[in-house]
Amino acid sequence: MVALHRFRFFAALAAGWALVLTNSSVAHAGAVGSTPVQTFQYTVGGMTMKVPTGCLFTHVIRGSGKEITYENAGVDCAYVGALSSGFCNWRIDFTYANTENKIDPMRNNSPQTLPRYGKACAHLYVNGVRRVSQCHHITK
């Protein structure tokens, strides 16, 4: 199990470097980041669900300047977290803030051009409660 976790960590790290290093002749950029999901529990239909440690929330973004050509976020679990049945009643929201931290909430993660530089964040909500966020700064 430890080897699997290490493999996933280094695979994510390699993917991030691959995004940054590909097409070096064109001004493209990308970022991959993961944030641990803290243990929490919630109730669904009278049944208590516990999310154990060992899950990471990963946010991937690619583009050039203020143009986002690809964005994705999701949860990957290892150790005891890999044994859980997953999340119930979940959603992922994407938000974009300018350099002054003014947030423009968006749900659409299709290719787009941001109105200004700032940061792009992905937020995981489970049962209506934000459990984890992961952000990338978008600069010139």
Coordinates of N, CA, C and O in Angstrom, one line a residue:
M1 N 0.8 -1.2 0.0 CA 0.0 0.0 0.0 C 0.9 1.3 0.0 O 0.5 2.2 -0.7
V2 N 2.0 1.2 0.8 CA 2.9 2.4 0.8 C 3.5 2.6 -0.6 O 3.6 3.8 -1.0
A3 N 3.8 1.6 -1.2 CA 4.4 1.7 -2.6 C 3.4 2.3 -3.6 O 3.8 3.1 -4.4
L4 N 2.1 1.9 -3.4 CA 1.1 2.5 -4.3 C 1.0 4.0 -4.1 O 0.9 4.8 -5.0
H5 N 1.0 4.4 -2.8 CA 0.8 5.8 -2.5 C 2.0 6.6 -3.0 O 1.9 7.7 -3.6
R6 N 3.2 6.1 -2.8 CA 4.4 6.7 -3.4 C 4.4 6.8 -4.9 O 4.7 7.8 -5.5
F7 N 3.9 5.7 -5.5 CA 3.8 5.7 -7.0 C 2.8 6.8 -7.4 O 3.1 7.6 -8.4
R8 N 1.7 6.9 -6.8 CA 0.7 8.0 -7.2 C 1.2 9.4 -7.0 O 1.0 10.3 -7.8
F9 N 2.0 9.6 -5.9 CA 2.6 10.9 -5.6 C 3.6 11.2 -6.7 O 3.5 12.3 -7.2
F10 N 4.5 10.3 -7.0 CA 5.5 10.6 -8.0 C 4.9 10.7 -9.4 O 5.4 11.5 -10.2
A11 N 3.9 10.0 -9.7 CA 3.2 10.1 -10.9 C 2.5 11.4 -11.1 O 2.6 12.0 -12.2
A12 N 1.9 11.9 -10.0 CA 1.3 13.3 -10.1 C 2.4 14.3 -10.3 O 2.2 15.3 -11.0
L13 N 3.5 14.2 -9.6 CA 4.6 15.1 -9.7 C 5.2 15.1 -11.1 O 5.4 16.1 -11.7
A14 N 5.4 13.9 -11.7 CA 5.9 13.8 -13.1 C 4.9 14.4 -14.1 O 5.3 15.1 -15.0
A15 N 3.6 14.2 -13.8 CA 2.6 14.7 -14.7 C 2.6 16.3 -14.7 O 2.5 16.9 -15.7
G16 N 2.8 16.8 -13.5 CA 2.9 18.3 -13.4 C 4.1 18.8 -14.2 O 4.0 19.8 -14.9
W17 N 5.3 18.2 -14.0 CA 6.5 18.6 -14.8 C 6.3 18.4 -16.3 O 6.7 19.3 -17.0
A18 N 5.6 17.4 -16.6 CA 5.4 17.1 -18.1 C 4.5 18.2 -18.7 O 4.7 18.7 -19.8
L19 N 3.5 18.7 -17.9 CA 2.6 19.8 -18.4 C 3.4 21.1 -18.5 O 3.2 21.8 -19.5
V20 N 4.4 21.3 -17.6 CA 5.2 22.5 -17.7 C 6.2 22.5 -18.8 O 6.4 23.5 -19.5
L21 N 6.8 21.3 -19.0 CA 7.9 21.2 -20.0 C 7.4 20.9 -21.4 O 8.2 21.2 -22.4
T22 N 6.2 20.5 -21.7 CA 5.8 20.2 -23.0 C 5.5 21.5 -23.8 O 5.2 22.5 -23.2
N23 N 5.8 21.5 -25.1 CA 5.6 22.6 -26.0 C 6.3 23.9 -25.5 O 5.8 24.9 -25.4
S24 N 7.6 23.7 -25.2 CA 8.3 24.8 -24.6 C 8.5 26.0 -25.6 O 8.8 27.1 -25.2
S25 N 8.3 25.7 -26.9 CA 8.5 26.8 -27.8 C 7.2 27.7 -27.8 O 7.3 28.9 -28.3
V26 N 6.1 27.3 -27.3 CA 4.9 28.1 -27.2 C 4.7 28.5 -25.7 O 5.0 27.7 -24.8
A27 N 4.2 29.6 -25.4 CA 4.1 30.1 -24.0 C 2.8 29.5 -23.4 O 1.8 30.1 -23.2
H28 N 2.9 28.2 -23.1 CA 1.9 27.5 -22.4 C 2.3 27.2 -21.0 O 3.5 27.1 -20.7
A29 N 1.4 27.1 -20.1 CA 1.7 26.8 -18.7 C 0.7 25.8 -18.1 O -0.4 25.7 -18.7
G30 N 1.0 25.2 -17.1 CA 0.1 24.3 -16.4 C 0.5 24.0 -15.0 O 1.7 24.3 -14.6
A31 N -0.4 23.5 -14.2 CA -0.1 23.3 -12.8 C -0.9 22.1 -12.3 O -2.0 21.9 -12.8
V32 N -0.3 21.3 -11.5 CA -1.0 20.2 -10.8 C -0.7 20.4 -9.3 O 0.5 20.5 -8.9
G33 N -1.7 20.3 -8.5 CA -1.5 20.4 -7.1 C -2.5 19.5 -6.3 O -3.6 19.3 -6.8
S34 N -2.1 19.0 -5.2 CA -2.9 18.1 -4.4 C -2.9 18.6 -3.0 O -1.9 19.1 -2.4
T35 N -4.1 18.5 -2.3 CA -4.3 18.9 -0.9 C -4.9 17.7 -0.2 O -5.9 17.1 -0.7
P36 N -4.4 17.3 1.0 CA -5.0 16.2 1.7 C -6.4 16.5 2.1 O -6.7 17.7 2.5
V37 N -7.3 15.5 2.0 CA -8.7 15.7 2.5 C -8.7 15.2 4.0 O -8.3 14.1 4.3
Q38 N -9.0 16.1 4.9 CA -9.0 15.8 6.3 C -10.2 14.8 6.6 O -11.2 14.8 6.0
T39 N -10.0 14.0 7.7 CA -11.0 13.0 8.1 C -12.3 13.8 8.5 O -12.2 14.8 9.2
F40 N -13.4 13.4 8.1 CA -14.7 14.0 8.5 C -15.8 12.9 8.4 O -15.6 11.9 7.8
Q41 N -16.9 13.2 9.0 CA -18.1 12.3 8.9 C -19.3 13.2 8.6 O -19.4 14.4 8.9
Y42 N -20.3 12.5 8.0 CA -21.6 13.2 7.7 C -22.7 12.1 7.7 O -22.4 10.9 7.7
T43 N -23.9 12.6 7.8 CA -25.1 11.7 7.8 C -25.9 11.8 6.6 O -26.2 12.8 6.1
V44 N -26.2 10.6 6.0 CA -27.1 10.5 4.8 C -28.1 9.5 5.1 O -27.8 8.3 5.4
G45 N -29.4 9.9 5.1 CA -30.5 9.0 5.4 C -30.4 8.3 6.7 O -30.8 7.1 6.8
G46 N -29.9 9.0 7.7 CA -29.8 8.4 9.0 C -28.6 7.5 9.2 O -28.3 7.0 10.3
M47 N -27.8 7.3 8.2 CA -26.5 6.5 8.3 C -25.3 7.4 8.3 O -25.2 8.3 7.5
T48 N -24.4 7.2 9.3 CA -23.2 8.1 9.4 C -22.1 7.5 8.5 O -21.8 6.3 8.6
M49 N -21.6 8.4 7.7 CA -20.5 8.0 6.8 C -19.2 8.7 7.3 O -19.2 9.8 7.6
K50 N -18.1 7.9 7.4 CA -16.9 8.5 7.8 C -15.9 8.4 6.7 O -15.7 7.3 6.1
V51 N -15.2 9.5 6.4 CA -14.2 9.5 5.3 C -12.9 9.5 6.1 O -12.5 10.4 6.8
P52 N -12.1 8.4 5.9 CA -10.8 8.3 6.6 C -9.7 9.1 5.9 O -9.9 9.6 4.8
T53 N -8.6 9.1 6.6 CA -7.4 9.8 6.0 C -6.9 9.0 4.8 O -7.3 7.8 4.6
G54 N -6.1 9.6 4.0 CA -5.5 8.9 2.9 C -6.0 9.3 1.5 O -5.8 8.7 0.5
C55 N -6.9 10.4 1.5 CA -7.4 10.9 0.3 C -6.8 12.3 -0.1 O -6.5 13.1 0.8
L56 N -6.5 12.5 -1.3 CA -6.0 13.7 -1.8 C -6.9 14.3 -2.8 O -7.5 13.6 -3.7
F57 N -7.1 15.6 -2.8 CA -7.9 16.4 -3.7 C -6.9 17.0 -4.7 O -6.1 17.9 -4.3
T58 N -7.0 16.6 -6.0 CA -6.0 17.1 -7.0 C -6.7 18.0 -8.0 O -7.8 17.7 -8.5
H59 N -6.1 19.1 -8.3 CA -6.6 20.1 -9.2 C -5.5 20.3 -10.3 O -4.4 20.6 -10.1
V60 N -5.9 20.1 -11.6 CA -5.1 20.2 -12.8 C -5.6 21.4 -13.6 O -6.8 21.5 -13.9
I61 N -4.7 22.2 -14.1 CA -5.1 23.4 -14.9 C -4.0 23.6 -16.0 O -2.8 23.4 -15.7
R62 N -4.4 23.8 -17.2 CA -3.5 24.1 -18.3 C -4.0 25.3 -19.1 O -5.2 25.5 -19.2
G63 N -3.1 26.0 -19.7 CA -3.5 27.2 -20.5 C -2.3 28.1 -20.8 O -1.1 27.7 -20.7
S64 N -2.6 29.3 -21.2 CA -1.6 30.3 -21.6 C -2.2 31.6 -21.2 O -3.3 32.0 -21.7
G65 N -1.4 32.4 -20.4 CA -1.9 33.7 -20.0 C -3.2 33.5 -19.2 O -3.3 32.7 -18.3
K66 N -4.3 34.3 -19.6 CA -5.6 34.2 -19.0 C -6.5 33.1 -19.6 O -7.6 32.9 -19.1
E67 N -6.0 32.4 -20.6 CA -6.8 31.4 -21.3 C -6.6 30.1 -20.6 O -5.5 29.6 -20.5
I68 N -7.7 29.5 -20.2 CA -7.6 28.1 -19.6 C -8.1 27.2 -20.7 O -9.2 27.3 -21.2
T69 N -7.3 26.2 -21.1 CA -7.6 25.2 -22.1 C -8.1 23.9 -21.5 O -8.7 23.1 -22.2
Y70 N -7.7 23.6 -20.3 CA -8.1 22.4 -19.6 C -8.1 22.6 -18.1 O -7.2 23.2 -17.6
E71 N -9.1 22.1 -17.4 CA -9.2 22.1 -16.0 C -10.0 20.9 -15.5 O -11.0 20.6 -16.0
N72 N -9.4 20.3 -14.4 CA -10.0 19.1 -13.9 C -9.7 19.0 -12.4 O -8.6 19.5 -12.0
A73 N -10.6 18.5 -11.6 CA -10.3 18.2 -10.2 C -11.0 17.0 -9.7 O -12.0 16.6 -10.3
G74 N -10.4 16.3 -8.8 CA -11.0 15.0 -8.3 C -10.3 14.5 -7.1 O -9.2 15.1 -6.6
V75 N -10.8 13.5 -6.5 CA -10.3 12.9 -5.3 C -9.7 11.5 -5.6 O -10.3 10.7 -6.3
D76 N -8.5 11.3 -5.1 CA -7.9 10.0 -5.2 C -7.5 9.5 -3.8 O -6.9 10.3 -3.0
C77 N -7.8 8.3 -3.5 CA -7.6 7.7 -2.1 C -6.6 6.6 -2.2 O -6.5 5.8 -3.1
A78 N -5.8 6.5 -1.1 CA -4.9 5.4 -0.9 C -5.0 4.9 0.6 O -5.8 5.5 1.3
Y79 N -4.2 4.0 1.0 CA -4.3 3.5 2.3 C -5.7 3.1 2.7 O -6.4 2.5 1.9
V80 N -6.1 3.4 3.9 CA -7.5 3.1 4.4 C -8.5 3.8 3.5 O -9.6 3.3 3.3
G81 N -8.2 5.0 3.0 CA -9.2 5.7 2.2 C -9.6 5.0 1.0 O -10.7 5.2 0.5
A82 N -8.7 4.2 0.4 CA -9.0 3.4 -0.8 C -10.1 2.4 -0.5 O -10.7 1.9 -1.4
L83 N -10.3 2.0 0.7 CA -11.3 1.0 1.1 C -12.7 1.5 1.3 O -13.6 0.8 1.3
S84 N -12.8 2.9 1.3 CA -14.1 3.4 1.5 C -14.9 3.3 0.3 O -14.4 3.2 -0.8
S85 N -16.2 3.5 0.4 CA -17.1 3.4 -0.8 C -17.3 4.7 -1.6 O -18.0 4.7 -2.5
G86 N -16.5 5.7 -1.2 CA -16.6 7.0 -1.9 C -17.4 8.0 -1.2 O -17.8 7.8 0.0
F87 N -17.8 9.1 -1.9 CA -18.5 10.2 -1.3 C -20.0 10.1 -1.7 O -20.2 9.8 -2.9
C88 N -20.9 10.5 -0.9 CA -22.3 10.7 -1.2 C -22.6 12.2 -1.3 O -22.0 12.9 -0.5
N89 N -23.5 12.6 -2.2 CA -23.9 14.0 -2.2 C -22.7 15.0 -2.3 O -22.6 15.9 -1.5
W90 N -21.9 14.8 -3.3 CA -20.7 15.6 -3.5 C -20.8 16.5 -4.7 O -21.6 16.3 -5.6
R91 N -20.0 17.6 -4.7 CA -19.9 18.4 -5.9 C -18.5 19.1 -5.9 O -17.9 19.3 -4.8
I92 N -18.1 19.5 -7.0 CA -16.8 20.3 -7.1 C -17.2 21.6 -7.8 O -17.8 21.6 -8.9
D93 N -16.8 22.7 -7.2 CA -17.0 24.0 -7.8 C -15.7 24.6 -8.1 O -14.7 24.4 -7.4
F94 N -15.6 25.4 -9.2 CA -14.4 26.1 -9.6 C -14.7 27.6 -9.4 O -15.8 28.1 -9.7
T95 N -13.7 28.3 -8.8 CA -13.8 29.8 -8.6 C -12.6 30.4 -9.2 O -11.5 29.8 -9.2
Y96 N -12.7 31.7 -9.6 CA -11.6 32.4 -10.1 C -11.6 33.8 -9.5 O -12.7 34.4 -9.4
A97 N -10.5 34.2 -8.9 CA -10.4 35.5 -8.2 C -9.3 36.3 -8.9 O -8.3 35.8 -9.4
N98 N -9.5 37.6 -9.0 CA -8.4 38.5 -9.6 C -7.3 38.7 -8.5 O -7.4 38.1 -7.4
T99 N -6.3 39.4 -8.9 CA -5.1 39.6 -8.0 C -5.5 40.3 -6.7 O -4.7 40.3 -5.8
E100 N -6.7 40.9 -6.7 CA -7.1 41.6 -5.4 C -8.1 40.7 -4.6 O -8.8 41.1 -3.8
N101 N -8.1 39.4 -5.0 CA -8.9 38.4 -4.3 C -10.4 38.6 -4.5 O -11.2 38.0 -3.7
K102 N -10.9 39.3 -5.5 CA -12.3 39.4 -5.8 C -12.7 38.1 -6.5 O -12.1 37.8 -7.6
I103 N -13.6 37.4 -6.0 CA -14.0 36.1 -6.5 C -15.2 36.2 -7.4 O -16.2 36.8 -7.1
D104 N -15.0 35.5 -8.6 CA -16.1 35.4 -9.5 C -16.4 33.9 -9.6 O -15.7 33.1 -10.2
P105 N -17.5 33.4 -8.9 CA -17.8 32.0 -8.9 C -18.2 31.5 -10.2 O -19.0 32.2 -10.9
M106 N -17.7 30.3 -10.7 CA -18.1 29.7 -11.9 C -18.2 28.2 -11.7 O -17.5 27.6 -10.9
R107 N -19.1 27.6 -12.4 CA -19.3 26.2 -12.3 C -18.8 25.5 -13.6 O -18.5 24.3 -13.6
N108 N -18.6 26.3 -14.6 CA -18.2 25.7 -15.9 C -16.7 25.7 -16.0 O -16.1 26.7 -15.8
N109 N -16.2 24.5 -16.2 CA -14.7 24.4 -16.3 C -14.3 24.1 -17.7 O -13.2 23.6 -18.0
S110 N -15.1 24.5 -18.7 CA -14.7 24.3 -20.1 C -13.7 25.4 -20.5 O -13.5 26.3 -19.7
P111 N -13.0 25.2 -21.6 CA -12.0 26.2 -22.0 C -12.6 27.6 -22.0 O -13.8 27.8 -22.4
Q112 N -11.8 28.6 -21.5 CA -12.3 29.9 -21.3 C -11.1 30.9 -21.2 O -10.0 30.5 -20.9
T113 N -11.4 32.2 -21.3 CA -10.4 33.2 -21.1 C -10.8 34.0 -19.9 O -11.9 34.6 -19.9
L114 N -10.0 34.1 -18.9 CA -10.3 34.8 -17.7 C -10.2 36.3 -18.0 O -9.4 36.8 -18.8
P115 N -11.1 37.1 -17.3 CA -11.0 38.6 -17.6 C -9.8 39.2 -17.0 O -9.4 40.3 -17.5
R116 N -9.1 38.6 -16.1 CA -7.9 39.2 -15.5 C -7.1 38.1 -14.8 O -7.6 37.0 -14.6
Y117 N -5.8 38.4 -14.5 CA -4.9 37.5 -13.8 C -5.3 37.3 -12.4 O -5.9 38.3 -11.8
G118 N -5.0 36.2 -11.7 CA -5.4 36.0 -10.3 C -5.1 34.6 -9.9 O -4.0 34.1 -10.1
K119 N -6.2 33.9 -9.4 CA -6.0 32.5 -9.1 C -7.2 31.7 -9.4 O -8.4 32.2 -9.5
A120 N -7.0 30.4 -9.7 CA -8.1 29.5 -10.0 C -8.1 28.4 -8.9 O -7.1 27.9 -8.6
C121 N -9.3 28.2 -8.4 CA -9.5 27.2 -7.3 C -10.5 26.2 -7.6 O -11.5 26.5 -8.3
A122 N -10.3 25.0 -7.0 CA -11.3 24.0 -7.1 C -11.7 23.7 -5.6 O -10.8 23.6 -4.8
H123 N -13.0 23.5 -5.4 CA -13.5 23.3 -4.0 C -14.3 22.0 -4.0 O -15.2 21.9 -4.9
L124 N -14.1 21.1 -3.1 CA -14.9 19.9 -2.9 C -15.9 20.1 -1.8 O -15.5 20.4 -0.7
Y125 N -17.2 19.9 -2.1 CA -18.2 20.0 -1.1 C -18.8 18.6 -1.0 O -19.1 17.9 -1.9
V126 N -19.0 18.2 0.3 CA -19.7 16.9 0.6 C -20.8 17.2 1.5 O -20.6 17.8 2.6
N127 N -22.0 16.8 1.1 CA -23.2 17.0 1.8 C -23.4 18.5 2.2 O -23.8 18.9 3.3
G128 N -23.0 19.4 1.2 CA -23.2 20.8 1.4 C -22.2 21.5 2.2 O -22.3 22.7 2.4
V129 N -21.1 20.8 2.6 CA -20.1 21.5 3.4 C -18.8 21.4 2.6 O -18.4 20.3 2.2
R130 N -18.1 22.6 2.5 CA -16.8 22.6 1.8 C -15.8 21.8 2.7 O -15.6 22.2 3.9
R131 N -15.2 20.8 2.1 CA -14.2 20.0 2.9 C -12.8 20.2 2.5 O -11.9 20.0 3.4
V132 N -12.5 20.7 1.3 CA -11.1 20.9 0.9 C -11.1 21.8 -0.3 O -12.0 21.8 -1.2
S133 N -10.0 22.6 -0.5 CA -9.9 23.5 -1.6 C -8.4 23.4 -2.1 O -7.5 23.1 -1.3
Q134 N -8.2 23.6 -3.4 CA -6.9 23.6 -4.0 C -6.8 24.7 -5.0 O -7.7 24.8 -5.9
C135 N -5.8 25.6 -4.9 CA -5.7 26.8 -5.8 C -4.4 26.9 -6.6 O -3.4 26.4 -6.1
H136 N -4.5 27.5 -7.7 CA -3.3 27.8 -8.5 C -3.3 29.3 -8.9 O -4.4 29.8 -9.2
H137 N -2.1 30.0 -8.8 CA -2.1 31.4 -9.2 C -1.8 31.5 -10.7 O -1.0 30.8 -11.2
I138 N -2.5 32.4 -11.3 CA -2.4 32.6 -12.8 C -1.8 34.0 -13.0 O -2.4 35.0 -12.6
T139 N -0.5 34.0 -13.4 CA 0.2 35.3 -13.6 C 0.8 35.4 -15.0 O 0.8 34.4 -15.7
K140 N 1.3 36.5 -15.3 CA 1.9 36.8 -16.6 C 3.2 36.0 -16.7 O 3.9 35.7 -15.8

